[in-house]
Every structure is written in C-alpha cells, then in structure tokens.
PDB file of C-alpha atoms in Angstrom:
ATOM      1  CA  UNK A   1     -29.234  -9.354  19.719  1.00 49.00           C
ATOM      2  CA  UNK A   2     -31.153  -7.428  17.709  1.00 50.00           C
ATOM      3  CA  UNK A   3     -30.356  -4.680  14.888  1.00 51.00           C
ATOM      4  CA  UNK A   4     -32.898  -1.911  16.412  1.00 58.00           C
ATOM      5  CA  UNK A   5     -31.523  -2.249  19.940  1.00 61.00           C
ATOM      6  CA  UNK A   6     -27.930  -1.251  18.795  1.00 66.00           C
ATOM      7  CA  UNK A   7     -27.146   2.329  17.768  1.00 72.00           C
ATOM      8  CA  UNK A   8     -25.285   1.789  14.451  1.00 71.00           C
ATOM      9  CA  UNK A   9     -22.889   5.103  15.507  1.00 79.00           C
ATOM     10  CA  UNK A  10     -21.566   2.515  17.245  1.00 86.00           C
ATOM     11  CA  UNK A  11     -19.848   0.086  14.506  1.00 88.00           C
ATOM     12  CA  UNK A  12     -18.019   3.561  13.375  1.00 89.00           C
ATOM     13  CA  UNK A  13     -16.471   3.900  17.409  1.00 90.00           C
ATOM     14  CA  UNK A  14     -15.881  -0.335  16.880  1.00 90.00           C
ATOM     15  CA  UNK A  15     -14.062   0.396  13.827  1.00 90.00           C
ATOM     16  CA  UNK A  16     -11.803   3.065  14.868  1.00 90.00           C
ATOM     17  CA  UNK A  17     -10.890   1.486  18.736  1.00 91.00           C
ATOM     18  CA  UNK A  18     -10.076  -1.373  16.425  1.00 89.00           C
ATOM     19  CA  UNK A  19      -8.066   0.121  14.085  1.00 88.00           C
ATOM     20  CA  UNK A  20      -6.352   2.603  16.726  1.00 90.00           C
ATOM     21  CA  UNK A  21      -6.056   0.041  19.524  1.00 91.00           C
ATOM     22  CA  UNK A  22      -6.363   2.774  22.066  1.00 91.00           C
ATOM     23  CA  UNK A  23      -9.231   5.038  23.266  1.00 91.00           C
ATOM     24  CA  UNK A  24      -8.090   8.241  22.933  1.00 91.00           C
ATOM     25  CA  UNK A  25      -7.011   7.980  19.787  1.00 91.00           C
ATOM     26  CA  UNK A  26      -9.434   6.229  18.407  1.00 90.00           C
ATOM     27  CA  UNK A  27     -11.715   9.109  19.656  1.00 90.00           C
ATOM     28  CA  UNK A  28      -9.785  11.886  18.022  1.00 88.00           C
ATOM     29  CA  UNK A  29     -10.033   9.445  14.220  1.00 86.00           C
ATOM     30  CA  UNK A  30     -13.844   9.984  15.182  1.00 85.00           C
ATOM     31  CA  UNK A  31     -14.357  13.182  16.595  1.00 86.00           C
ATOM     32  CA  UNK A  32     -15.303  11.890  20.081  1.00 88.00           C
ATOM     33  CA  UNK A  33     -13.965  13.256  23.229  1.00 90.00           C
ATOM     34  CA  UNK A  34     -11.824  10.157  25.651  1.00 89.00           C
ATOM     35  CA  UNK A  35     -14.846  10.180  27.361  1.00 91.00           C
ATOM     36  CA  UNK A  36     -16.723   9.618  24.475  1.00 91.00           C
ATOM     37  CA  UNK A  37     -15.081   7.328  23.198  1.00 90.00           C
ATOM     38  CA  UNK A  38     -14.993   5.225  26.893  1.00 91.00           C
ATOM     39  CA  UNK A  39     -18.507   5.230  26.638  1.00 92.00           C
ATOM     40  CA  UNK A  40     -18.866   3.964  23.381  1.00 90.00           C
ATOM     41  CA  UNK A  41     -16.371   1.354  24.209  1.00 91.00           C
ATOM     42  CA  UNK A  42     -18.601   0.219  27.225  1.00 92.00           C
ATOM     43  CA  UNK A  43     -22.075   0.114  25.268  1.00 91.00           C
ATOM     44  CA  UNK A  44     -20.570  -1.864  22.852  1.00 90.00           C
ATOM     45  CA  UNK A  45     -19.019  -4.367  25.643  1.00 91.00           C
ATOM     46  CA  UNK A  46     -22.311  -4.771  26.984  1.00 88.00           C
ATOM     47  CA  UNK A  47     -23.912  -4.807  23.306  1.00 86.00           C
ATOM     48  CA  UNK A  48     -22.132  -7.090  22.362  1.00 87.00           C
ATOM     49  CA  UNK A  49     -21.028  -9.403  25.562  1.00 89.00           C
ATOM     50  CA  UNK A  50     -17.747  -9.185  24.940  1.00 91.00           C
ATOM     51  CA  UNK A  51     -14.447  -6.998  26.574  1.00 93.00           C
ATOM     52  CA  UNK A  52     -13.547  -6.133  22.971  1.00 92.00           C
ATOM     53  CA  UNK A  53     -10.287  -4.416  24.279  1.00 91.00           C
ATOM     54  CA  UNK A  54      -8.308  -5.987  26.913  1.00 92.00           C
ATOM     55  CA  UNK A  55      -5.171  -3.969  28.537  1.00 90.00           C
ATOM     56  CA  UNK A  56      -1.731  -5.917  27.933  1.00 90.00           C
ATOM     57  CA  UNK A  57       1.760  -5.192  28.801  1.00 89.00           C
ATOM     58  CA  UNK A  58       2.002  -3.955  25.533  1.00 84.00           C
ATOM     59  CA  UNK A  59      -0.796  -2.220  25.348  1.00 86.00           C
ATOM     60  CA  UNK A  60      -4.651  -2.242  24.357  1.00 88.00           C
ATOM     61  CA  UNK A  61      -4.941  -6.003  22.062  1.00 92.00           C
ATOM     62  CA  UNK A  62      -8.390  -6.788  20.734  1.00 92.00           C
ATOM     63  CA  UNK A  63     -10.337 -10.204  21.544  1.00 93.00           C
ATOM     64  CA  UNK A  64     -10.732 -12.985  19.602  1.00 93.00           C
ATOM     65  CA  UNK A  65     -14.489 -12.446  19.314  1.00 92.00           C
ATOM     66  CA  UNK A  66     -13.154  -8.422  18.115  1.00 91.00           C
ATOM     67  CA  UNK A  67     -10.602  -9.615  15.847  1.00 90.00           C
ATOM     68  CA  UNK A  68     -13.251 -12.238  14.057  1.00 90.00           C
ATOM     69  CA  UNK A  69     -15.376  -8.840  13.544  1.00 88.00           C
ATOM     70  CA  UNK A  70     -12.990  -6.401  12.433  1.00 88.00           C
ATOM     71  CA  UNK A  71     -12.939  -7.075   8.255  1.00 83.00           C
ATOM     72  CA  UNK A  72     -17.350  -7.518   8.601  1.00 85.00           C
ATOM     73  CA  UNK A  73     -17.524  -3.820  10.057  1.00 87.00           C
ATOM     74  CA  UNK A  74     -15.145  -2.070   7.658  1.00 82.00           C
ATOM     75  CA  UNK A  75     -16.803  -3.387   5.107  1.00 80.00           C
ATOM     76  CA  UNK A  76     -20.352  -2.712   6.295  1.00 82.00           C
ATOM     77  CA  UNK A  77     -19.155   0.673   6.912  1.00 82.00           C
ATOM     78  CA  UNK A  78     -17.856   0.999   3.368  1.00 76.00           C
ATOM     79  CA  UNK A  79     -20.833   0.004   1.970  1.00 74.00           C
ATOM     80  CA  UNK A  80     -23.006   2.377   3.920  1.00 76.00           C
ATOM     81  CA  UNK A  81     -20.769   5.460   2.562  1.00 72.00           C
ATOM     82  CA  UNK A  82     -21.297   4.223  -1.029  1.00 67.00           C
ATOM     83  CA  UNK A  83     -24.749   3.905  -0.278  1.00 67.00           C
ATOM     84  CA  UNK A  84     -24.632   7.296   1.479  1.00 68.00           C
ATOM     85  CA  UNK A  85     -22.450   9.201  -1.245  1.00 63.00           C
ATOM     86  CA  UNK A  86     -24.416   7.704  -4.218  1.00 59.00           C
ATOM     87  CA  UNK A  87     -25.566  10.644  -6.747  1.00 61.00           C
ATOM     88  CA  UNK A  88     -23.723  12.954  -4.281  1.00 68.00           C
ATOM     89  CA  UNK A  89     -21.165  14.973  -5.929  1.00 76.00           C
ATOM     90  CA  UNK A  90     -17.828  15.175  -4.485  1.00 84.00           C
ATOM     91  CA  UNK A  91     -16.493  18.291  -3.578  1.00 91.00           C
ATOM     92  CA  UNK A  92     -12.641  17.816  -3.031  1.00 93.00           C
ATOM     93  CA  UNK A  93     -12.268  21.875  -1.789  1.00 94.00           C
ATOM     94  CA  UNK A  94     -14.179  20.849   1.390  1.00 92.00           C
ATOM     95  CA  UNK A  95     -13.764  17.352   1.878  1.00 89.00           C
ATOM     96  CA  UNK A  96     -12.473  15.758   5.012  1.00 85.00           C
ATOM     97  CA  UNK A  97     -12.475  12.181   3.682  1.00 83.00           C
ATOM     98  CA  UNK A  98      -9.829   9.347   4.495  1.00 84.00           C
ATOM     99  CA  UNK A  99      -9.132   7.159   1.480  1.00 89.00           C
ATOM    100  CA  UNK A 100      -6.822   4.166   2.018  1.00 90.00           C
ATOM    101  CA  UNK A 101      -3.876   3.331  -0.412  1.00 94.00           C
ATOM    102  CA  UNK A 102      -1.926   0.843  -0.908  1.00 96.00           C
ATOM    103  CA  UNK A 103       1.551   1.634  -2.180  1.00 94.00           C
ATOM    104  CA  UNK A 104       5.033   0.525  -1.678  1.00 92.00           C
ATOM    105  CA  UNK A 105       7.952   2.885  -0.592  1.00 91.00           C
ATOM    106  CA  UNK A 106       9.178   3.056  -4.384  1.00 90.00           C
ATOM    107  CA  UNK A 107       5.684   4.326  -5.386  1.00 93.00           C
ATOM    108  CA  UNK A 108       5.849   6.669  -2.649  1.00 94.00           C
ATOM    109  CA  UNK A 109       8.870   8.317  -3.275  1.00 92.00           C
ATOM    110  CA  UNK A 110       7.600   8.760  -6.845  1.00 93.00           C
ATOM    111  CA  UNK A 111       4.489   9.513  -6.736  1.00 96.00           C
ATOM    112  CA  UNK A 112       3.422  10.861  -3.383  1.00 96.00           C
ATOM    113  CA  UNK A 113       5.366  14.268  -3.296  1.00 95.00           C
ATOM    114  CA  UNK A 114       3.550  15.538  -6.751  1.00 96.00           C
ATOM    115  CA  UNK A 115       0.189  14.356  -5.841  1.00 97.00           C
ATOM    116  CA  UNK A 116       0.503  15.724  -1.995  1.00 97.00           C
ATOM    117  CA  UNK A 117       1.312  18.932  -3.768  1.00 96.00           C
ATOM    118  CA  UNK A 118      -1.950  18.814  -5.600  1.00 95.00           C
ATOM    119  CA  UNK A 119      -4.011  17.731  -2.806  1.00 96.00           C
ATOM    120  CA  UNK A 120      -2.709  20.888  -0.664  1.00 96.00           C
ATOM    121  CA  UNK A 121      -4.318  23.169  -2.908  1.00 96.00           C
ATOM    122  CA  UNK A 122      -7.010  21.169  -4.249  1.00 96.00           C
ATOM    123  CA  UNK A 123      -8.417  18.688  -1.560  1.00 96.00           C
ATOM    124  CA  UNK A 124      -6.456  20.318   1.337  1.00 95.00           C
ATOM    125  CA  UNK A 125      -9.112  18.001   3.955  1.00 93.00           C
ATOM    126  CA  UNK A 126      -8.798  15.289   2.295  1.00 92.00           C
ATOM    127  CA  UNK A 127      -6.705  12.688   4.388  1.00 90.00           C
ATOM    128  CA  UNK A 128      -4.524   9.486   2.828  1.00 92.00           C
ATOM    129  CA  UNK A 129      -3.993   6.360   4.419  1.00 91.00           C
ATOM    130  CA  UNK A 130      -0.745   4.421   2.892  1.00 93.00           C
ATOM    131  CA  UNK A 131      -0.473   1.035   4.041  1.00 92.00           C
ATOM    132  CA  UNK A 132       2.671  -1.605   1.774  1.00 90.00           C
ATOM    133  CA  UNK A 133       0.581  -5.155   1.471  1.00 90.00           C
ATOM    134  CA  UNK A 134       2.454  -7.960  -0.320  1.00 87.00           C
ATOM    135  CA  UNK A 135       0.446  -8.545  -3.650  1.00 85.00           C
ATOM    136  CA  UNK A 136      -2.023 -11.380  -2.375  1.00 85.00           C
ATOM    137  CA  UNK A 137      -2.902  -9.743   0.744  1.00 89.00           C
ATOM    138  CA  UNK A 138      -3.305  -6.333  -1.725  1.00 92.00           C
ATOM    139  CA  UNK A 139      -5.940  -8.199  -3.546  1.00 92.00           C
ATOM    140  CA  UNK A 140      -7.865  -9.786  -0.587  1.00 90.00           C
ATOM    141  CA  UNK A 141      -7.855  -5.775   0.505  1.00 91.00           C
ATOM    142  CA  UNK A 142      -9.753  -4.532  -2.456  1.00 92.00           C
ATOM    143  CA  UNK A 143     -11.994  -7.448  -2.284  1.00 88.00           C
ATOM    144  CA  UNK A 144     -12.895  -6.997   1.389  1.00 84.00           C
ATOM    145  CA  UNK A 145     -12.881  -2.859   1.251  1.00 84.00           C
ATOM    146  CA  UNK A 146      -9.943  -2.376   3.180  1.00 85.00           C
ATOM    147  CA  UNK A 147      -8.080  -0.059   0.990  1.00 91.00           C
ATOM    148  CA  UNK A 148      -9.833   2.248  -2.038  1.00 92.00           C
ATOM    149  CA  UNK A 149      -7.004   1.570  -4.538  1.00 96.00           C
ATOM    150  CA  UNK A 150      -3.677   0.382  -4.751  1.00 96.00           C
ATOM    151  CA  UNK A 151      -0.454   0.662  -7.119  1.00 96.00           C
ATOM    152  CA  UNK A 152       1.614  -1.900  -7.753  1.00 92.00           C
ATOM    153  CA  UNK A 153       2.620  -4.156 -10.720  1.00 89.00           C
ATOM    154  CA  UNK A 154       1.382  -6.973 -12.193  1.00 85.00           C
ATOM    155  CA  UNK A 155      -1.127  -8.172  -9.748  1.00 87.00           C
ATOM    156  CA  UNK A 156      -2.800 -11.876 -11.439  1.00 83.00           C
ATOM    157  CA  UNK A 157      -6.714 -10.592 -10.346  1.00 80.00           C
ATOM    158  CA  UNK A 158     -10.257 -11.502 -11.463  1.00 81.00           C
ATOM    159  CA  UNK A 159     -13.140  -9.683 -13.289  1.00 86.00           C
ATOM    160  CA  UNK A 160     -13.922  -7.984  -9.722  1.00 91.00           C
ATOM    161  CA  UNK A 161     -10.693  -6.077  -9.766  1.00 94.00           C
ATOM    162  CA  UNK A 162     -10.116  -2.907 -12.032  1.00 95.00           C
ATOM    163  CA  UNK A 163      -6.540  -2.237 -14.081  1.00 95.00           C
ATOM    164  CA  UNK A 164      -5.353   1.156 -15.627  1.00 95.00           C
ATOM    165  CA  UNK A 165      -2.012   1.445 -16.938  1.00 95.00           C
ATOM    166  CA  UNK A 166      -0.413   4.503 -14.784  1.00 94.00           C
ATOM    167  CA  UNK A 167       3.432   4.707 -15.097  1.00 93.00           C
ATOM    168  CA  UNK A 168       6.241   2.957 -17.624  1.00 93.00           C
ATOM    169  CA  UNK A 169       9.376   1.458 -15.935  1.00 93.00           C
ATOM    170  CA  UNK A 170      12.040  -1.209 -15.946  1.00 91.00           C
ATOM    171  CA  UNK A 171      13.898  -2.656 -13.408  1.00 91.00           C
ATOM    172  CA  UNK A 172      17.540  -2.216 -13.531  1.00 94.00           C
ATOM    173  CA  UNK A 173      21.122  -3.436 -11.361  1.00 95.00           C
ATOM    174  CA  UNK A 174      22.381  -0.729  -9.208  1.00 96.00           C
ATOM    175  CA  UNK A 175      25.696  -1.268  -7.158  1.00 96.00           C
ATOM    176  CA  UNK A 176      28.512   0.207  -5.763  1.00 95.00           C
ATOM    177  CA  UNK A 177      31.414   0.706  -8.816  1.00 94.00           C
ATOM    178  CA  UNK A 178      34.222   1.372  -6.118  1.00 93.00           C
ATOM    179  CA  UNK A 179      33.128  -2.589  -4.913  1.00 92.00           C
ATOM    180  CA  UNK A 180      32.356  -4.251  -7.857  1.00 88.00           C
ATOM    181  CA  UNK A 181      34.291  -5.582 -10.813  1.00 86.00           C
ATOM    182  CA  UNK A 182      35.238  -3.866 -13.955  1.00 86.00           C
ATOM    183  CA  UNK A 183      33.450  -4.928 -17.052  1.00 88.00           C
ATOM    184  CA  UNK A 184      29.661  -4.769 -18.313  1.00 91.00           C
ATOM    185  CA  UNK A 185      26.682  -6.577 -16.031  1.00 93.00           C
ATOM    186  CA  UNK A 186      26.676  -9.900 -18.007  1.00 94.00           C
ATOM    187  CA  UNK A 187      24.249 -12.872 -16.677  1.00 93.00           C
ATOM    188  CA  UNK A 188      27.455 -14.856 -15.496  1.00 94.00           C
ATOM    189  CA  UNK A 189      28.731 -11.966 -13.483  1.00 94.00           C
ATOM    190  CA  UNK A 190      24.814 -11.355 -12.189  1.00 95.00           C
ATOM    191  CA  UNK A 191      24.476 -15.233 -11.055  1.00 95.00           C
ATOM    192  CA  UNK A 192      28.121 -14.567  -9.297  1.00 94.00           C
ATOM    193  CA  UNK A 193      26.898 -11.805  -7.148  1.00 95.00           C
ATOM    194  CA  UNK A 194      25.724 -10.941  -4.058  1.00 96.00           C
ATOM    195  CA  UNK A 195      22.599 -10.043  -4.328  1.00 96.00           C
ATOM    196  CA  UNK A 196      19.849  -7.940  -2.188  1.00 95.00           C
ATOM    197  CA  UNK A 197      16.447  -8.716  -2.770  1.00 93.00           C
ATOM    198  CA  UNK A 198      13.447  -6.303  -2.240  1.00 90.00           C
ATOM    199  CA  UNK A 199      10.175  -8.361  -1.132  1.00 85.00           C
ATOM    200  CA  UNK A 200       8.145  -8.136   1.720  1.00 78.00           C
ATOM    201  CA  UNK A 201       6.300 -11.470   0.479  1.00 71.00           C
ATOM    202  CA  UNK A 202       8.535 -14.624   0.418  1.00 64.00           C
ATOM    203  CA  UNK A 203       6.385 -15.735  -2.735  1.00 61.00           C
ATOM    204  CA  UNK A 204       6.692 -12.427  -4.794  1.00 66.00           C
ATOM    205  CA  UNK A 205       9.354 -13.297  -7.401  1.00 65.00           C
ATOM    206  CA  UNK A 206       7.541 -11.052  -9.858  1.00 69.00           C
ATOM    207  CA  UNK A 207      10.721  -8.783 -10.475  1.00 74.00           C
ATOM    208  CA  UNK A 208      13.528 -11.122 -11.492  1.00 86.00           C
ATOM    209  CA  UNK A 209      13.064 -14.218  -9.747  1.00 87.00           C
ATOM    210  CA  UNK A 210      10.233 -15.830 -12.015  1.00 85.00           C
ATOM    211  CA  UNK A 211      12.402 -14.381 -15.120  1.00 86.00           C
ATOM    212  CA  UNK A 212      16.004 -16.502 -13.953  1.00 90.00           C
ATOM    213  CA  UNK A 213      13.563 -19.530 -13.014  1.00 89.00           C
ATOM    214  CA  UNK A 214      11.981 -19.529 -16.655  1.00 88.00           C
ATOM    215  CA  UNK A 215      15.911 -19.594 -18.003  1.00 89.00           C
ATOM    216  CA  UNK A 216      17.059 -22.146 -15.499  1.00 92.00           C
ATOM    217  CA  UNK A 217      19.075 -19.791 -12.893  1.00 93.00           C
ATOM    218  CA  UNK A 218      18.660 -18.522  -9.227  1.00 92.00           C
ATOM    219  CA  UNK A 219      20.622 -16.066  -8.227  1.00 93.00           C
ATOM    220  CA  UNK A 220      22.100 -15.709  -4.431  1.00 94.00           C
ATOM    221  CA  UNK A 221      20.167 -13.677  -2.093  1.00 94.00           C
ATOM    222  CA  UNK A 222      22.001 -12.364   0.597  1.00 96.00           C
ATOM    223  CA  UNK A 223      19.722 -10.033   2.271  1.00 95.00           C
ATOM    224  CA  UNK A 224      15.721  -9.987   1.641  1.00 92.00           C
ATOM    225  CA  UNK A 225      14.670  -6.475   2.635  1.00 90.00           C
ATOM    226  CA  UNK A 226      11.162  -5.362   3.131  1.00 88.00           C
ATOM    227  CA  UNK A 227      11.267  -1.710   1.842  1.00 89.00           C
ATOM    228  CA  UNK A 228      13.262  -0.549  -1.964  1.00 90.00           C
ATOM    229  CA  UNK A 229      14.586   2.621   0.113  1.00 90.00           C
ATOM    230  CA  UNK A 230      17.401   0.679   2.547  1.00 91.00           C
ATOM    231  CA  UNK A 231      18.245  -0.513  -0.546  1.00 92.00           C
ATOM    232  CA  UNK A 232      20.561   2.097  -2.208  1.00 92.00           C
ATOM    233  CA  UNK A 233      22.406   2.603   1.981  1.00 91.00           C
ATOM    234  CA  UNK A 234      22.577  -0.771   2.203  1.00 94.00           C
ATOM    235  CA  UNK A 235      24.595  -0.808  -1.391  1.00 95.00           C
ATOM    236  CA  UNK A 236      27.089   1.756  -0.682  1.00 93.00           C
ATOM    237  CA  UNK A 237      30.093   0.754   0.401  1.00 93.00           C
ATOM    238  CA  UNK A 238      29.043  -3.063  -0.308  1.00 95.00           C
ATOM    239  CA  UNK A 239      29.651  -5.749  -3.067  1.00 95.00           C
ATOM    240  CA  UNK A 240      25.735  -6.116  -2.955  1.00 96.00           C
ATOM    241  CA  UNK A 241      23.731  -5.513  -6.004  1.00 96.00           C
ATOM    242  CA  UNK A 242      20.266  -4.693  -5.830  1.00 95.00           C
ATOM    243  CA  UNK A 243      17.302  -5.182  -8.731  1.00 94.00           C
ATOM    244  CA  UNK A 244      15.511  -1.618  -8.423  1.00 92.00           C
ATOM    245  CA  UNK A 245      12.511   0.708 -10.641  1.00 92.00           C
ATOM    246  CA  UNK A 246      14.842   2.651 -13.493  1.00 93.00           C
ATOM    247  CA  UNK A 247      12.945   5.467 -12.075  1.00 92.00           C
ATOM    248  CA  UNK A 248      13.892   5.167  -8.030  1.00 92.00           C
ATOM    249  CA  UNK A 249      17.743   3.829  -9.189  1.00 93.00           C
ATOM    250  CA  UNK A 250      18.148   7.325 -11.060  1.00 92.00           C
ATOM    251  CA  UNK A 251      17.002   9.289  -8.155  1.00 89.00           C
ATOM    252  CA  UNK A 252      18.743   7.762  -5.044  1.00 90.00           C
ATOM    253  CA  UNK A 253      22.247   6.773  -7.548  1.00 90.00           C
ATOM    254  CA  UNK A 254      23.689  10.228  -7.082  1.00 80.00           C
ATOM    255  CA  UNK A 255      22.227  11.261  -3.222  1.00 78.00           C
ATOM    256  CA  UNK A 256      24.587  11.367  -0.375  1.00 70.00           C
ATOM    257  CA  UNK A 257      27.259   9.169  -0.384  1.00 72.00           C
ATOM    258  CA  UNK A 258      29.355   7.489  -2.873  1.00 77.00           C
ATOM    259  CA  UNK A 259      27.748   7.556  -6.596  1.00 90.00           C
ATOM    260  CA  UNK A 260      25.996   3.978  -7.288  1.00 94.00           C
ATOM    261  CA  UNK A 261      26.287   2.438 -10.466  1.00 95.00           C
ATOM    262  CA  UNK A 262      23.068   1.395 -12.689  1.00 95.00           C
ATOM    263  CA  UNK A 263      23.110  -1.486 -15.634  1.00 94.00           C
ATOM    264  CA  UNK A 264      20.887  -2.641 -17.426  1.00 93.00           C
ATOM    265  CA  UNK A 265      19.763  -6.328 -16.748  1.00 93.00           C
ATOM    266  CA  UNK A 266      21.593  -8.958 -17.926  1.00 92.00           C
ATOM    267  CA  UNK A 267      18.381 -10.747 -19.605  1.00 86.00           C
ATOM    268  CA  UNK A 268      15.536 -10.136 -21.351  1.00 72.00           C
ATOM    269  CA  UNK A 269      13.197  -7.797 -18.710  1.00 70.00           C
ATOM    270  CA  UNK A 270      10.643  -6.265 -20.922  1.00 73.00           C
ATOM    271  CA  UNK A 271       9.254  -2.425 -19.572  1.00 86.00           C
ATOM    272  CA  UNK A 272       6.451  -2.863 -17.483  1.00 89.00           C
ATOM    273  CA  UNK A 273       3.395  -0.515 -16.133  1.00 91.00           C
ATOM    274  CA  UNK A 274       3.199   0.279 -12.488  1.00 94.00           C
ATOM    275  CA  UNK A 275      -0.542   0.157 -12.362  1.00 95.00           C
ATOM    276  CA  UNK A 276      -3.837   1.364 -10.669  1.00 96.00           C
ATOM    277  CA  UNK A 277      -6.023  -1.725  -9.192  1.00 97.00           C
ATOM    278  CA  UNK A 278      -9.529  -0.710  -7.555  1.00 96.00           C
ATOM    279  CA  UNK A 279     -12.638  -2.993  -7.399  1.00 94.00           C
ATOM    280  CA  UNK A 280     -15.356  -2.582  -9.727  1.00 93.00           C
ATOM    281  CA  UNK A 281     -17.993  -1.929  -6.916  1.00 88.00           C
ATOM    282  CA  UNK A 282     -16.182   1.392  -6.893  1.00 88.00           C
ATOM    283  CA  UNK A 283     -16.170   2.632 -10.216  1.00 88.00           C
ATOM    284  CA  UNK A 284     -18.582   5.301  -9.957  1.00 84.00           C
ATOM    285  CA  UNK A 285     -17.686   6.076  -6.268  1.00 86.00           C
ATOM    286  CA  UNK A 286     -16.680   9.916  -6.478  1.00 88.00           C
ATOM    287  CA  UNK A 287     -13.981  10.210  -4.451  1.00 90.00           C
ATOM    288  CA  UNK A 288     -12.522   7.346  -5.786  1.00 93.00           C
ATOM    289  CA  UNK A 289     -12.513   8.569  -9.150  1.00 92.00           C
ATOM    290  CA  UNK A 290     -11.468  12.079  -8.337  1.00 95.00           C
ATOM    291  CA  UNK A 291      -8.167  10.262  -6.739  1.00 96.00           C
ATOM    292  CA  UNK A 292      -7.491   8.110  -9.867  1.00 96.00           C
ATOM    293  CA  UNK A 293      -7.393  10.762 -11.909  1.00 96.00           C
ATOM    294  CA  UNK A 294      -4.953  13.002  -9.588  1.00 96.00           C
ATOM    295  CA  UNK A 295      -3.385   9.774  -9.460  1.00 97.00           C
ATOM    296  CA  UNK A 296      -2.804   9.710 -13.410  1.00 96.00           C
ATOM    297  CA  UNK A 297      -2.398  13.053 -13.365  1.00 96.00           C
ATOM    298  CA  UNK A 298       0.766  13.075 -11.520  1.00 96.00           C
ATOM    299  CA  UNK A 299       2.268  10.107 -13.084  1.00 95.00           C
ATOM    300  CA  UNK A 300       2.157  11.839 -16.422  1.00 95.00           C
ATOM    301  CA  UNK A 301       3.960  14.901 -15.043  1.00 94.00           C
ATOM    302  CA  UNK A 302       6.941  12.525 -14.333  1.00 90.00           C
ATOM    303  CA  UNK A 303       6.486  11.615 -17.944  1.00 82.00           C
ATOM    304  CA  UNK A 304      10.262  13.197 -19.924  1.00 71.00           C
TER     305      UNK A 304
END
C-alpha cells in the first residue's frame, strides 16, 4: 500500500479503537461522532485488508495483524506531536493534552491529590493517564513512547532514560499490635512472620527481598498483592506484616479501623529517592517539562 493513498487522520482513529476497544468510545477520546468513528474503522479495514476489530463474547478484541501494529502507531504518533510541538510554547491555561504516567497506587496517594490540585487551576484541560507497569515493562514504555514519564524507584536503565531525584523515603514494617507479639521488630522475629508482599512483578525484589538475599535470609510470603493500598485492610485484624513507604505507613496507620503499628526494619535499609524517569528524546518536549516540574513541585510541598 502506499503512504499517499492513506489519510494519516486515520492512524490517530487506529490508535484510539485500539486503545478503547470499542467504537464509541474510541470516538469520544477523538472527537468523532459513532458514526465517525464506524467509518474510520471501515477505511482502515479496507486500507489495510484486515477486520482490525472483531466482536467477541466479551466484547470488541483486536487482530493479530492489529495487535502486531499497536506499539508502531503510538509511537509514530508521538513522534509526529514532538515534531508538531517543536519551538511551540506550551500554554498549560488552554491545553487539552493527555500525558501518560506511570505510577503505582503508593505514588498516587501521595502525590496525585497535590498535583491534581494544581492542575485544576493551572492546566484545568490538561488530561492524565495513570497506568502501574512492573519496572521492566516501565522501561520498555519510555523506550517505545507509551507513557511520558514515570515514578518509581530504582529502575537499572541506560543512557536513553532520564533520572531526577523527586521524593526521600524508607520502607518500614507496619502490623497489627493487637496480633502481633510484644517486643521490638528484630530480624529473628521478621524471618518468623507472616509476611505480605507488595509486587505486581514476580521478579521485583527491589524493596526487601534483594536486601535478606544479600544477608542469606528469605522471609515467608504469605500473600503477594498487586497494589500497596489492600495492604494496610488486609493487616488489620491479621498477624500479617507488610514492608510499606514511611510516608504511605504514616498516613493509612491511624485511618479507620484498629491503629497499625510501624517499626523500623530490622536490617540495614538505607533511605531511598522515589524518582522521575523520562527518555531523553523528551527533554525539551514542553509539556513534558511543564509536568516535571509540577511534579517536583508537589513533592517538595510534602517536604516537613
């Protein structure tokens, strides 16, 4: 096929039915009408040869063929509004941008309430798109364009990938008192426990596995959750104890329910930096920067 016979408007409509998995919807992300969007949905099936969307029990599922072109086109499409936006300056009073995050439910609850605030009377268009990716996928999404920026610790990345230091934590135990035993959190009575662990990638031992490994210890997982915020309902009432951000423990330790415990861990866990990662391609990208520095912004307002 070639380039001049396809209208390029189209690889936005591909990107969004993609994405949305649905027609109408994927419409109202682009400011078609349904029957817009239908119709872009059948010019690209005959553009391209191919069904694209196929109806399931379970809804709208994209082909093979669709799926195999789904990273290309985002990151075509990225491109283009860098090329677009270059020398443009960003106006964050009237932009209706979407910038894509990634950020676990820790970083959320910490940062996303301050910097929300700002954007409502700053950026009040502006649109954010949160997505939790375990820290290799993270990476791959900053390399192929599929997020703008993420936060997170202690990502191992290249010379492509940007680091800023954004907010100073530690991790800490947190636990029911009323279920556990009297005495201070030593490392025998940490090896003894119960434990929950907070991952969503069965190869992410950055917070305390990698640490007992080093001194010869593993410690007995009894539930692997995929999000820090079941962690603290999960604890109450339990004999569970739970490896959690100083700075999340502190907030969630006194909320409804019975008051959870916090100790300090029983080896030597140095502070570390949650931290801003964004590729280099974007360094001069205005919106980009304009969000990194809200981003810092906040994160020093939660400074004591």
């Amino acid at each position: 096929m070639k380039l001049r016979r396809l209208d390029l408007n189209l690889l936005v409509a591909l990107d969004a039915l993609l994405t949305e998995r649905h027609v109408t919807r994927a419409g109202e992300r682009i400011g078609l009408s349904q029957s817009a969007a239908s119709s872009a949905l059948r010019r690209l099936r005959e553009a391209l040869d191919d069904d694209i969307l196929v109806r399931t029990p379970s809804g709208m599922e994209p082909t093979p063929r669709a799926l195999e072109m789904a990273a290309p086109v985002r990151r075509i499409l990225r491109a283009s509004e860098r090329l677009l936006d270059a020398g443009r300056p960003f106006d964050p009073a009237t932009s209706a941008l979407q910038l894509r995050l990634r950020m676990s439910d820790v970083l959320g609850a910490l940062l996303l309430p301050g910097l929300m605030a700002r954007l409502a009377t700053e950026a009040p268009g502006l649109r954010l798109d949160i997505v939790h990716l375990p820290p290799e996928a993270t990476l791959a999404a900053l390399e192929d364009d599929d997020i703008g920026l993420a936060v997170s610790m202690d990502l191992p990345h290249g010379g492509s990938i940007r680091r800023a230091a954004l907010l100073r934590d530690r991790m800490v135990c947190l636990f029911d008192p009323a279920h556990a035993p009297p005495g201070p959190m030593t490392l025998e009575r940490f090896l003894a426990a119960r434990h929950l662990r907070v991952s969503i990638s069965p190869n992410d031992g950055r917070y305390v596995d990698a640490e007992l490994s080093r001194l010869g210890h593993v410690r007995h997982v009894a539930l692997n959750a995929p999000h820090w915020l079941l962690a603290p309902r999960v604890l109450r009432g339990s004999d569970l104890v739970a490896v959690l951000s100083e700075r999340l423990a502190r907030r969630v330790a006194a909320e409804e329910g019975a008051p959870l415990a916090l100790a300090p861990l029983p080896f030597g866990a140095a502070d570390f930096h949650w931290s801003l990662y964004w590729h280099r391609r974007t360094d001069r990208t205005p919106a980009l920067r304009w969000l990194r520095a809200r981003l810092a912004e906040t994160a020093a307002a939660l400074e004591p």
